[in-house]
Amino acid sequence: ILTPSHLYLTLTPGPTYCSKRRHRGKEDGQEVLERKRKVLYLVTQWTTLYRDVLQEDEHVKVFMKTLYRFILDDLYEHPALEKEQKELLKLLRLHRRHTVDEYSPNRKSMSLSHQLSLKEPQTRGTQRETREVLCHVYVSLDSYLSVRSPANVVAQGLLQQVAERLDVSMQELVLLAVTYSGEKLVLQPQDRLYSDSLSAVGRLHVCRRDLSEVVNLFTDNAELQHRWAHVLSMDTRGVAVSLTNFDWSIFNSIHEQELVYFTFSRHASGGHTVALQLLLQRCNEVQLWVMTEVLLCSTLCKRVQLIKKFIKIAAHCKVQRNLNSFFAIIMGLNTAAVSRLSQTWEKVPGKFKNLFSELETLTDPSLNHKPYRDALKKMKTPKIPFLPLLLKDVTFIHEGNKTFLDNLVNFEKLHMIADTVRLIRHCQEDHTGYGMPQKSGPEVRLYVDFLHVIDNQQTLFELSHRLEPRL
C-alpha cells in the first residue's frame, strides 16, 4: 500500500543493491545472490502494483534505470539474475509504451471511476482529459458558485453553465480572471482555465459586461431568495440522495495511496491526490452552503423551516451511510454565525432539537471521536467516512513517528499507516453489487451540483447580525 516515490528511494541502489562485498561485510556468493533477488522482487512487485502512479515520477524513472544498470553489471558474476533482468526490462519497456499511449491524440476519455482509480492495471488517459475540478466562479465579491467540470474546461463552457444557473443571458456576462497582483483579465471563449498541474489562471469572476457584480448579497436579498432558496420546496430525502451520489462518485475513485501522498508530500504530490482533494473541498463547500442558505433567508419562519430541513437532510445522509456530508451539515448548523440566531432556534420544535442533539453526539470529538468510530464500524459497506478525520489519523502517525531509525526504514510506522488507509478500500467494498448511488430528480441534482456558497466569514457574520442584531 505504501509506495510514494520517496519510499521507493529508501531502496537506493547504491547501498542496498550493491555488488561490492565490502558494503556487506563477510557474505558468500549465494547470500549475495539471494539479497539481490529479494530487492528485485520487492521492486518489481511495487512497480507492477502501482505502475500508473510511479510512471509519472521522475525520481522513480532515475531509480529504475540505475537499478537496471546495476543488474547488467552483475550478470557476469551472477548469471542466475538473468530472469530478474528480463522482468525488469519488461517493466521498463511497458512504462515507455504507456508514456507514449498517454499522449496519443486518439486516446478516448474514460469514466471518472476509471480515470482516477489506481486499483485496476489499466492505462489512464492524459491528465488533462481525466482530471476534474470544482470551479469556484465568484458571482459577488464574497460568494461563488461551485461548478464541477473537467480540468480542460474552457471559458465559454463554464460561462454557459453559470449563466443557466443564474437565469441570465450569456450575452450579458463576461468571465474574468483576477490575478494575484489584482489585474483583471477578460477571458476569451476558448481560453483554458486550468493548467495540467490543476492551477487556475486566477480567481474566476463572472460579471456583467460593465464589470459590475451579478449579485449583491446585501441589497438583492429578495432576488436571492427567489433565485437560490429552492431547498424548502425539495424532497428532503432527494436532496440527501443527490449529496450522496455526488460524494460517492468521487469517493469511489479515491485510492488509499492518495492519503499517503497527501500526508507525506502534500506540496509535491502532483496529480496523485485529485479525487481526495475534490472530496475534501466538497465537504467544506457543503458546510458553507448550509450557512449561506440560512443566513440569506430574511424571514424568521422560513429560517426555522430551513433549519428543520437541514436537520432532516443530515439524518437521511446518516441513514445513507454518507458521513462526509453528514458531518458537513452538522458543522454548518453549529458554526457561530448560525448557532447565535437564538430567536430562530427558539422557534425550532423540540422534536427537531432532540433529533439534532442526537445527531450531534456522532460528531463529539471526546475520546478520540469514539462515537463516530463506533458508528462507522457498525455500518455496512459501501459507506463514505469523514475524510478529514481519516487524514488526521494518518498525519498523527506520520508526525509522531520517525520514518527512519538509525538509517533504516521504520516499517512499524509504515504498517500503522497502511492499516489506517486500508479503511478507504474497506468502505468502498460492495458485496451486493448495487452500490450506493440512488435515483433523484433532475431539479434536485441540478441544485446540488451548483451550490451557492459565501466563503467570507466576516460577510457571514454581518448577515447573521442583520438578521438578529446583538442586544
Short mmCIF file of C-alpha atoms in Angstrom, two decimals:
data_model
loop_
_atom_site.label_atom_id
_atom_site.label_comp_id
_atom_site.label_asym_id
_atom_site.label_seq_id
_atom_site.Cartn_x
_atom_site.Cartn_y
_atom_site.Cartn_z
CA ILE A 1 0.00 0.00 0.00
CA LEU A 2 2.72 2.48 0.91
CA THR A 3 4.56 3.39 -2.24
CA PRO A 4 5.12 7.13 -2.65
CA SER A 5 8.28 7.79 -4.58
CA HIS A 6 10.32 8.79 -1.54
CA LEU A 7 9.72 5.33 -0.06
CA TYR A 8 10.89 3.87 -3.31
CA LEU A 9 14.11 5.77 -2.85
CA THR A 10 14.74 4.20 0.56
CA LEU A 11 15.95 1.25 -1.51
CA THR A 12 18.65 3.40 -3.07
CA PRO A 13 20.52 1.11 -5.49
CA GLY A 14 23.96 2.06 -4.15
CA PRO A 15 23.89 0.78 -0.54
CA THR A 16 21.10 -1.78 -0.87
CA TYR A 17 21.74 -3.35 -4.25
CA CYS A 18 25.49 -3.18 -4.44
CA SER A 19 27.73 -5.90 -5.82
CA LYS A 20 30.66 -4.75 -3.67
CA ARG A 21 31.02 -7.14 -0.75
CA ARG A 22 32.78 -4.55 1.37
CA HIS A 23 29.43 -2.89 1.94
CA ARG A 24 28.01 -6.03 3.48
CA GLY A 25 30.89 -7.49 5.46
CA LYS A 26 31.53 -11.23 5.06
CA GLU A 27 28.96 -12.68 2.70
CA ASP A 28 29.26 -15.68 0.38
CA GLY A 29 28.09 -15.69 -3.23
CA GLN A 30 24.76 -17.40 -2.54
CA GLU A 31 23.86 -14.88 0.18
CA VAL A 32 24.68 -12.00 -2.16
CA LEU A 33 22.51 -13.52 -4.88
CA GLU A 34 19.55 -14.03 -2.51
CA ARG A 35 19.83 -10.47 -1.21
CA LYS A 36 19.78 -9.06 -4.73
CA ARG A 37 16.81 -11.23 -5.68
CA LYS A 38 14.84 -10.02 -2.65
CA VAL A 39 15.46 -6.39 -3.61
CA LEU A 40 14.46 -7.04 -7.23
CA TYR A 41 11.35 -8.96 -6.20
CA LEU A 42 10.19 -6.10 -3.98
CA VAL A 43 10.84 -3.51 -6.69
CA THR A 44 9.03 -5.47 -9.42
CA GLN A 45 6.05 -6.05 -7.10
CA TRP A 46 5.83 -2.32 -6.33
CA THR A 47 6.21 -1.33 -9.94
CA THR A 48 3.59 -3.78 -11.17
CA LEU A 49 1.06 -2.87 -8.49
CA TYR A 50 1.44 0.92 -8.65
CA ARG A 51 2.61 1.39 -12.22
CA ASP A 52 0.05 4.12 -13.01
CA VAL A 53 1.37 6.35 -10.23
CA LEU A 54 5.06 5.53 -10.28
CA GLN A 55 5.45 6.00 -14.03
CA GLU A 56 4.73 9.72 -13.59
CA ASP A 57 7.50 10.26 -11.04
CA GLU A 58 10.89 11.42 -12.37
CA HIS A 59 12.71 10.09 -9.28
CA VAL A 60 11.35 6.62 -9.93
CA LYS A 61 12.45 6.75 -13.57
CA VAL A 62 16.02 7.53 -12.49
CA PHE A 63 15.86 4.83 -9.80
CA MET A 64 14.69 2.14 -12.25
CA LYS A 65 17.31 2.98 -14.84
CA THR A 66 20.06 2.99 -12.21
CA LEU A 67 18.93 -0.34 -10.81
CA TYR A 68 18.82 -1.85 -14.30
CA ARG A 69 22.42 -0.79 -14.91
CA PHE A 70 23.45 -2.50 -11.66
CA ILE A 71 21.80 -5.73 -12.82
CA LEU A 72 23.61 -5.61 -16.15
CA ASP A 73 26.91 -5.13 -14.32
CA ASP A 74 26.13 -8.12 -12.07
CA LEU A 75 25.16 -10.58 -14.82
CA TYR A 76 28.76 -11.63 -15.42
CA GLU A 77 29.31 -12.57 -11.75
CA HIS A 78 25.71 -13.75 -11.13
CA PRO A 79 24.25 -15.17 -14.37
CA ALA A 80 21.31 -16.55 -12.34
CA LEU A 81 19.94 -12.96 -12.28
CA GLU A 82 19.06 -13.20 -15.98
CA LYS A 83 15.40 -13.93 -15.19
CA GLU A 84 15.10 -10.87 -12.92
CA GLN A 85 16.90 -8.76 -15.54
CA LYS A 86 14.32 -9.72 -18.19
CA GLU A 87 11.42 -8.98 -15.83
CA LEU A 88 12.76 -5.53 -15.06
CA LEU A 89 13.36 -4.87 -18.76
CA LYS A 90 9.72 -5.71 -19.47
CA LEU A 91 8.60 -3.19 -16.87
CA LEU A 92 10.85 -0.51 -18.34
CA ARG A 93 9.52 -1.15 -21.86
CA LEU A 94 5.94 -1.22 -20.60
CA HIS A 95 6.50 2.10 -18.89
CA ARG A 96 7.77 3.68 -22.12
CA ARG A 97 4.81 2.31 -24.08
CA HIS A 98 2.34 3.73 -21.56
CA THR A 99 4.02 7.12 -21.72
CA VAL A 100 3.51 7.18 -25.49
CA ASP A 101 -0.09 5.95 -25.20
CA GLU A 102 -0.95 8.68 -22.70
CA TYR A 103 -0.25 11.39 -25.23
CA SER A 104 -1.84 9.71 -28.22
CA PRO A 105 -4.34 12.10 -29.93
CA ASN A 106 -6.73 9.19 -30.47
CA ARG A 107 -6.94 8.40 -26.75
CA LYS A 108 -10.60 8.43 -25.66
CA SER A 109 -11.89 9.80 -22.37
CA MET A 110 -12.76 7.29 -19.69
CA SER A 111 -15.39 7.36 -16.97
CA LEU A 112 -14.45 9.00 -13.69
CA SER A 113 -14.09 5.68 -11.93
CA HIS A 114 -11.53 4.53 -14.50
CA GLN A 115 -9.88 7.94 -14.75
CA LEU A 116 -8.96 8.24 -11.10
CA SER A 117 -8.90 4.65 -9.87
CA LEU A 118 -5.49 3.10 -9.39
CA LYS A 119 -6.84 -0.29 -8.45
CA GLU A 120 -7.14 -1.64 -11.97
CA PRO A 121 -4.00 -2.11 -14.08
CA GLN A 122 -5.45 -0.03 -16.91
CA THR A 123 -3.80 2.92 -18.52
CA ARG A 124 -5.34 6.23 -17.76
CA GLY A 125 -5.82 8.93 -20.37
CA THR A 126 -3.93 12.20 -20.39
CA GLN A 127 -4.04 14.15 -17.18
CA ARG A 128 -5.93 16.91 -18.97
CA GLU A 129 -8.68 14.51 -20.01
CA THR A 130 -9.03 12.59 -16.81
CA ARG A 131 -8.99 15.16 -14.03
CA GLU A 132 -11.97 17.01 -12.69
CA VAL A 133 -12.10 20.20 -10.65
CA LEU A 134 -14.64 22.10 -8.59
CA CYS A 135 -14.53 25.52 -10.23
CA HIS A 136 -15.22 28.44 -7.91
CA VAL A 137 -16.89 31.10 -10.04
CA TYR A 138 -17.46 34.22 -7.96
CA VAL A 139 -20.81 35.95 -8.57
CA SER A 140 -20.10 38.59 -5.92
CA LEU A 141 -17.05 39.71 -4.01
CA ASP A 142 -17.64 37.15 -1.26
CA SER A 143 -19.68 34.32 -2.79
CA TYR A 144 -19.22 31.81 -5.57
CA LEU A 145 -20.97 29.06 -7.45
CA SER A 146 -19.26 25.67 -7.17
CA VAL A 147 -19.25 24.01 -10.60
CA ARG A 148 -17.91 20.50 -11.18
CA SER A 149 -16.11 20.46 -14.54
CA PRO A 150 -13.35 18.62 -16.39
CA ALA A 151 -9.94 20.20 -15.92
CA ASN A 152 -9.79 21.04 -19.65
CA VAL A 153 -12.88 23.26 -19.40
CA VAL A 154 -12.73 26.47 -21.48
CA ALA A 155 -14.18 29.87 -20.61
CA GLN A 156 -17.21 29.62 -22.89
CA GLY A 157 -18.33 26.28 -21.49
CA LEU A 158 -18.05 27.41 -17.88
CA LEU A 159 -19.76 30.74 -18.55
CA GLN A 160 -22.68 28.97 -20.19
CA GLN A 161 -23.17 26.72 -17.15
CA VAL A 162 -23.09 29.68 -14.77
CA ALA A 163 -25.45 31.76 -16.92
CA GLU A 164 -28.03 28.97 -16.88
CA ARG A 165 -27.79 28.67 -13.11
CA LEU A 166 -28.13 32.44 -12.65
CA ASP A 167 -31.00 32.55 -15.16
CA VAL A 168 -29.22 35.36 -17.00
CA SER A 169 -28.49 35.61 -20.72
CA MET A 170 -24.94 34.53 -21.50
CA GLN A 171 -24.56 37.59 -23.75
CA GLU A 172 -24.90 39.83 -20.70
CA LEU A 173 -21.97 38.21 -18.89
CA VAL A 174 -18.19 38.01 -19.14
CA LEU A 175 -15.74 35.75 -17.33
CA LEU A 176 -12.79 37.42 -15.63
CA ALA A 177 -9.62 36.01 -14.17
CA VAL A 178 -8.26 38.14 -11.32
CA THR A 179 -4.53 37.50 -10.87
CA TYR A 180 -2.71 37.54 -7.55
CA SER A 181 -1.49 41.06 -8.32
CA GLY A 182 -5.09 42.25 -8.78
CA GLU A 183 -5.00 42.50 -12.57
CA LYS A 184 -8.34 41.69 -14.26
CA LEU A 185 -8.21 39.70 -17.50
CA VAL A 186 -11.30 39.21 -19.67
CA LEU A 187 -11.15 35.60 -20.83
CA GLN A 188 -11.78 34.68 -24.45
CA PRO A 189 -14.27 31.86 -25.29
CA GLN A 190 -11.62 29.17 -25.94
CA ASP A 191 -9.22 30.13 -23.15
CA ARG A 192 -8.35 27.19 -20.90
CA LEU A 193 -8.90 27.87 -17.22
CA TYR A 194 -6.67 25.22 -15.62
CA SER A 195 -3.13 24.12 -16.39
CA ASP A 196 -2.02 20.48 -16.41
CA SER A 197 -0.96 20.94 -12.78
CA LEU A 198 -4.57 21.97 -11.95
CA SER A 199 -3.60 25.54 -11.08
CA ALA A 200 -6.21 28.10 -12.16
CA VAL A 201 -5.40 31.11 -14.34
CA GLY A 202 -6.58 33.24 -11.43
CA ARG A 203 -9.63 33.78 -9.26
CA LEU A 204 -12.60 33.40 -11.62
CA HIS A 205 -15.35 36.04 -11.57
CA VAL A 206 -18.48 36.26 -13.67
CA CYS A 207 -19.57 39.87 -14.15
CA ARG A 208 -21.89 41.91 -16.28
CA ARG A 209 -20.37 43.48 -19.36
CA ASP A 210 -19.87 46.77 -17.50
CA LEU A 211 -17.83 44.70 -14.97
CA SER A 212 -20.43 45.20 -12.21
CA GLU A 213 -21.33 42.33 -9.85
CA VAL A 214 -24.08 39.94 -10.86
CA VAL A 215 -25.23 39.57 -7.24
CA ASN A 216 -25.17 41.89 -4.25
CA LEU A 217 -25.59 39.89 -1.06
CA PHE A 218 -26.97 42.82 0.95
CA THR A 219 -29.28 44.59 -1.50
CA ASP A 220 -30.57 41.67 -3.61
CA ASN A 221 -31.85 39.57 -0.74
CA ALA A 222 -35.35 39.10 -2.15
CA GLU A 223 -33.93 38.22 -5.56
CA LEU A 224 -31.50 35.77 -3.98
CA GLN A 225 -34.37 34.07 -2.17
CA HIS A 226 -36.18 33.63 -5.46
CA ARG A 227 -33.06 32.54 -7.33
CA TRP A 228 -31.48 30.01 -4.98
CA ALA A 229 -33.63 29.16 -1.97
CA HIS A 230 -35.38 26.21 -3.61
CA VAL A 231 -34.32 23.73 -0.95
CA LEU A 232 -37.53 24.28 1.06
CA SER A 233 -39.64 23.03 -1.85
CA MET A 234 -37.48 19.97 -2.47
CA ASP A 235 -37.90 16.48 -1.09
CA THR A 236 -35.60 16.09 1.91
CA ARG A 237 -34.56 12.56 1.08
CA GLY A 238 -33.99 13.55 -2.56
CA VAL A 239 -31.51 16.26 -1.52
CA ALA A 240 -29.67 13.77 0.69
CA VAL A 241 -29.58 11.23 -2.15
CA SER A 242 -28.12 13.82 -4.54
CA LEU A 243 -25.48 14.82 -1.99
CA THR A 244 -24.59 11.15 -1.50
CA ASN A 245 -24.44 10.47 -5.24
CA PHE A 246 -22.10 13.42 -5.70
CA ASP A 247 -19.83 12.36 -2.83
CA TRP A 248 -19.84 8.68 -3.83
CA SER A 249 -18.84 9.39 -7.44
CA ILE A 250 -15.67 10.99 -6.06
CA PHE A 251 -15.05 8.76 -3.05
CA ASN A 252 -15.32 5.54 -5.07
CA SER A 253 -12.45 6.84 -7.22
CA ILE A 254 -10.07 7.51 -4.32
CA HIS A 255 -7.18 5.10 -3.94
CA GLU A 256 -5.85 4.60 -0.42
CA GLN A 257 -2.43 5.65 -1.66
CA GLU A 258 -3.74 9.19 -2.15
CA LEU A 259 -3.81 9.63 1.63
CA VAL A 260 -0.14 8.69 1.78
CA TYR A 261 0.87 11.15 -0.94
CA PHE A 262 -1.26 13.86 0.66
CA THR A 263 0.37 13.34 4.07
CA PHE A 264 3.99 12.65 3.12
CA SER A 265 4.44 15.07 0.22
CA ARG A 266 1.49 17.45 0.26
CA HIS A 267 3.27 20.16 -1.70
CA ALA A 268 4.76 17.83 -4.31
CA SER A 269 2.00 15.29 -4.83
CA GLY A 270 1.21 16.42 -8.39
CA GLY A 271 -1.92 14.74 -9.65
CA HIS A 272 -1.82 11.82 -7.23
CA THR A 273 -4.42 13.27 -4.83
CA VAL A 274 -7.01 14.63 -7.27
CA ALA A 275 -10.06 12.71 -6.01
CA LEU A 276 -9.10 13.10 -2.36
CA GLN A 277 -8.78 16.87 -2.64
CA LEU A 278 -12.08 17.07 -4.54
CA LEU A 279 -13.96 15.35 -1.72
CA LEU A 280 -12.27 17.46 0.97
CA GLN A 281 -13.21 20.57 -0.97
CA ARG A 282 -16.78 19.35 -1.33
CA CYS A 283 -17.07 18.74 2.43
CA ASN A 284 -16.05 22.34 3.11
CA GLU A 285 -18.48 23.65 0.49
CA VAL A 286 -21.45 21.74 1.91
CA GLN A 287 -20.73 23.26 5.33
CA LEU A 288 -20.59 26.77 3.83
CA TRP A 289 -23.72 26.07 1.75
CA VAL A 290 -25.74 25.32 4.90
CA MET A 291 -24.59 28.60 6.45
CA THR A 292 -25.26 30.52 3.24
CA GLU A 293 -28.82 29.22 2.85
CA VAL A 294 -29.77 30.01 6.45
CA LEU A 295 -28.14 33.46 6.59
CA LEU A 296 -29.58 34.63 3.27
CA CYS A 297 -33.09 33.80 4.48
CA SER A 298 -34.55 37.07 5.79
CA THR A 299 -37.87 35.62 7.03
CA LEU A 300 -37.88 34.11 10.51
CA CYS A 301 -40.45 31.39 9.85
CA LYS A 302 -38.62 30.28 6.70
CA ARG A 303 -35.31 30.18 8.58
CA VAL A 304 -36.91 27.86 11.10
CA GLN A 305 -38.14 25.67 8.24
CA LEU A 306 -34.66 25.68 6.71
CA ILE A 307 -33.02 24.54 9.94
CA LYS A 308 -35.61 21.76 10.28
CA LYS A 309 -34.91 20.82 6.65
CA PHE A 310 -31.17 20.60 7.16
CA ILE A 311 -31.56 18.50 10.31
CA LYS A 312 -33.68 16.03 8.34
CA ILE A 313 -31.20 16.04 5.42
CA ALA A 314 -28.38 15.25 7.87
CA ALA A 315 -30.42 12.38 9.31
CA HIS A 316 -31.01 10.98 5.80
CA CYS A 317 -27.29 11.27 5.00
CA LYS A 318 -26.53 9.22 8.10
CA VAL A 319 -29.05 6.56 7.05
CA GLN A 320 -27.47 6.51 3.57
CA ARG A 321 -24.06 6.00 5.23
CA ASN A 322 -22.70 9.28 3.88
CA LEU A 323 -20.83 10.58 6.91
CA ASN A 324 -18.88 13.13 4.87
CA SER A 325 -21.96 15.27 4.06
CA PHE A 326 -23.50 14.40 7.44
CA PHE A 327 -20.58 15.98 9.30
CA ALA A 328 -20.55 18.98 6.94
CA ILE A 329 -24.23 19.76 7.57
CA ILE A 330 -23.98 19.36 11.35
CA MET A 331 -20.85 21.55 11.45
CA GLY A 332 -22.59 24.17 9.28
CA LEU A 333 -25.51 24.38 11.71
CA ASN A 334 -23.08 24.53 14.66
CA THR A 335 -20.99 27.43 13.36
CA ALA A 336 -21.14 30.61 15.42
CA ALA A 337 -22.87 32.67 12.72
CA VAL A 338 -25.81 30.22 12.67
CA SER A 339 -25.91 28.98 16.26
CA ARG A 340 -26.12 32.56 17.59
CA LEU A 341 -29.55 33.02 15.93
CA SER A 342 -31.35 32.48 19.25
CA GLN A 343 -34.73 33.75 18.05
CA THR A 344 -34.63 31.27 15.19
CA TRP A 345 -33.56 28.28 17.28
CA GLU A 346 -36.23 29.07 19.90
CA LYS A 347 -38.89 28.54 17.24
CA VAL A 348 -37.48 25.15 16.20
CA PRO A 349 -39.82 22.42 17.57
CA GLY A 350 -38.49 20.32 20.44
CA LYS A 351 -38.69 17.16 18.35
CA PHE A 352 -36.15 18.58 15.91
CA LYS A 353 -33.95 19.96 18.67
CA ASN A 354 -33.80 16.48 20.21
CA LEU A 355 -33.01 14.92 16.83
CA PHE A 356 -30.25 17.49 16.29
CA SER A 357 -28.77 16.76 19.74
CA GLU A 358 -28.82 13.04 18.94
CA LEU A 359 -27.06 13.60 15.61
CA GLU A 360 -24.53 15.91 17.28
CA THR A 361 -23.35 13.10 19.55
CA LEU A 362 -21.88 11.41 16.48
CA THR A 363 -19.59 14.41 15.94
CA ASP A 364 -18.45 14.53 19.57
CA PRO A 365 -14.60 14.67 19.48
CA SER A 366 -14.13 13.28 23.00
CA LEU A 367 -12.26 10.00 23.46
CA ASN A 368 -10.71 10.40 20.00
CA HIS A 369 -14.11 10.60 18.26
CA LYS A 370 -15.26 7.33 19.77
CA PRO A 371 -18.99 7.78 18.93
CA TYR A 372 -18.16 8.32 15.25
CA ARG A 373 -15.68 5.44 15.08
CA ASP A 374 -18.11 3.03 16.75
CA ALA A 375 -20.93 4.07 14.40
CA LEU A 376 -18.73 3.72 11.32
CA LYS A 377 -17.71 0.18 12.31
CA LYS A 378 -21.34 -0.89 12.65
CA MET A 379 -22.34 0.49 9.23
CA LYS A 380 -22.37 -1.96 6.36
CA THR A 381 -20.41 -1.21 3.23
CA PRO A 382 -20.29 0.66 0.95
CA LYS A 383 -20.11 3.82 3.06
CA ILE A 384 -18.44 7.22 2.94
CA PRO A 385 -16.29 8.05 6.00
CA PHE A 386 -15.47 11.54 7.24
CA LEU A 387 -12.27 12.14 5.27
CA PRO A 388 -10.72 14.96 7.38
CA LEU A 389 -10.63 12.69 10.43
CA LEU A 390 -9.00 9.87 8.45
CA LEU A 391 -6.33 12.30 7.24
CA LYS A 392 -5.85 13.47 10.82
CA ASP A 393 -5.15 9.86 11.88
CA VAL A 394 -2.57 9.37 9.12
CA THR A 395 -0.91 12.72 9.87
CA PHE A 396 -0.74 11.91 13.59
CA ILE A 397 1.02 8.62 12.87
CA HIS A 398 3.39 10.28 10.38
CA GLU A 399 4.39 13.23 12.56
CA GLY A 400 4.52 11.21 15.78
CA ASN A 401 6.93 8.57 14.45
CA LYS A 402 10.22 8.83 12.60
CA THR A 403 10.35 7.41 9.07
CA PHE A 404 14.00 6.35 9.55
CA LEU A 405 15.66 4.88 12.63
CA ASP A 406 19.46 4.58 12.50
CA ASN A 407 19.29 4.98 8.69
CA LEU A 408 16.84 2.07 8.44
CA VAL A 409 13.24 2.33 7.34
CA ASN A 410 10.79 2.30 10.25
CA PHE A 411 8.45 -0.34 8.86
CA GLU A 412 6.39 -0.39 12.06
CA LYS A 413 5.31 3.18 11.29
CA LEU A 414 4.52 2.26 7.69
CA HIS A 415 2.44 -0.73 8.81
CA MET A 416 0.41 1.54 11.11
CA ILE A 417 -0.27 3.93 8.23
CA ALA A 418 -1.15 1.03 5.93
CA ASP A 419 -3.67 -0.33 8.45
CA THR A 420 -5.27 3.14 8.69
CA VAL A 421 -5.56 3.95 5.00
CA ARG A 422 -6.95 0.50 4.19
CA LEU A 423 -10.19 1.87 5.60
CA ILE A 424 -10.70 3.53 2.19
CA ARG A 425 -10.71 0.17 0.42
CA HIS A 426 -12.95 -1.37 3.07
CA CYS A 427 -15.53 1.42 2.79
CA GLN A 428 -15.63 1.04 -0.99
CA GLU A 429 -16.42 -2.68 -0.81
CA ASP A 430 -19.77 -3.60 -2.32
CA HIS A 431 -20.68 -7.23 -1.78
CA THR A 432 -24.26 -6.71 -3.01
CA GLY A 433 -23.30 -5.18 -6.34
CA TYR A 434 -25.90 -2.43 -6.02
CA GLY A 435 -23.53 0.32 -4.93
CA MET A 436 -24.52 3.44 -3.01
CA PRO A 437 -25.99 5.90 -5.52
CA GLN A 438 -29.75 6.09 -5.86
CA LYS A 439 -32.06 7.97 -8.18
CA SER A 440 -33.01 11.59 -7.56
CA GLY A 441 -34.92 14.16 -9.58
CA PRO A 442 -33.14 16.30 -12.21
CA GLU A 443 -34.09 19.54 -10.46
CA VAL A 444 -32.57 18.38 -7.19
CA ARG A 445 -29.42 17.14 -8.94
CA LEU A 446 -29.01 20.49 -10.71
CA TYR A 447 -29.41 22.33 -7.42
CA VAL A 448 -26.88 20.16 -5.57
CA ASP A 449 -24.37 20.26 -8.43
CA PHE A 450 -24.28 24.08 -8.39
CA LEU A 451 -24.08 25.12 -4.75
CA HIS A 452 -24.06 28.84 -3.99
CA VAL A 453 -21.53 29.49 -1.25
CA ILE A 454 -20.41 32.52 0.75
CA ASP A 455 -16.81 31.88 1.74
CA ASN A 456 -16.09 35.07 3.67
CA GLN A 457 -16.58 34.61 7.42
CA GLN A 458 -16.87 38.35 8.05
CA THR A 459 -19.68 38.59 5.48
CA LEU A 460 -21.45 35.61 7.06
CA PHE A 461 -21.31 37.23 10.49
CA GLU A 462 -22.53 40.53 9.09
CA LEU A 463 -25.53 38.77 7.54
CA SER A 464 -26.14 36.98 10.84
CA HIS A 465 -26.16 40.25 12.81
CA ARG A 466 -28.50 41.83 10.28
CA LEU A 467 -30.98 39.02 10.82
CA GLU A 468 -30.76 39.13 14.61
CA PRO A 469 -28.86 42.18 15.91
CA ARG A 470 -26.85 41.81 19.07
CA LEU A 471 -28.82 43.04 22.07
#
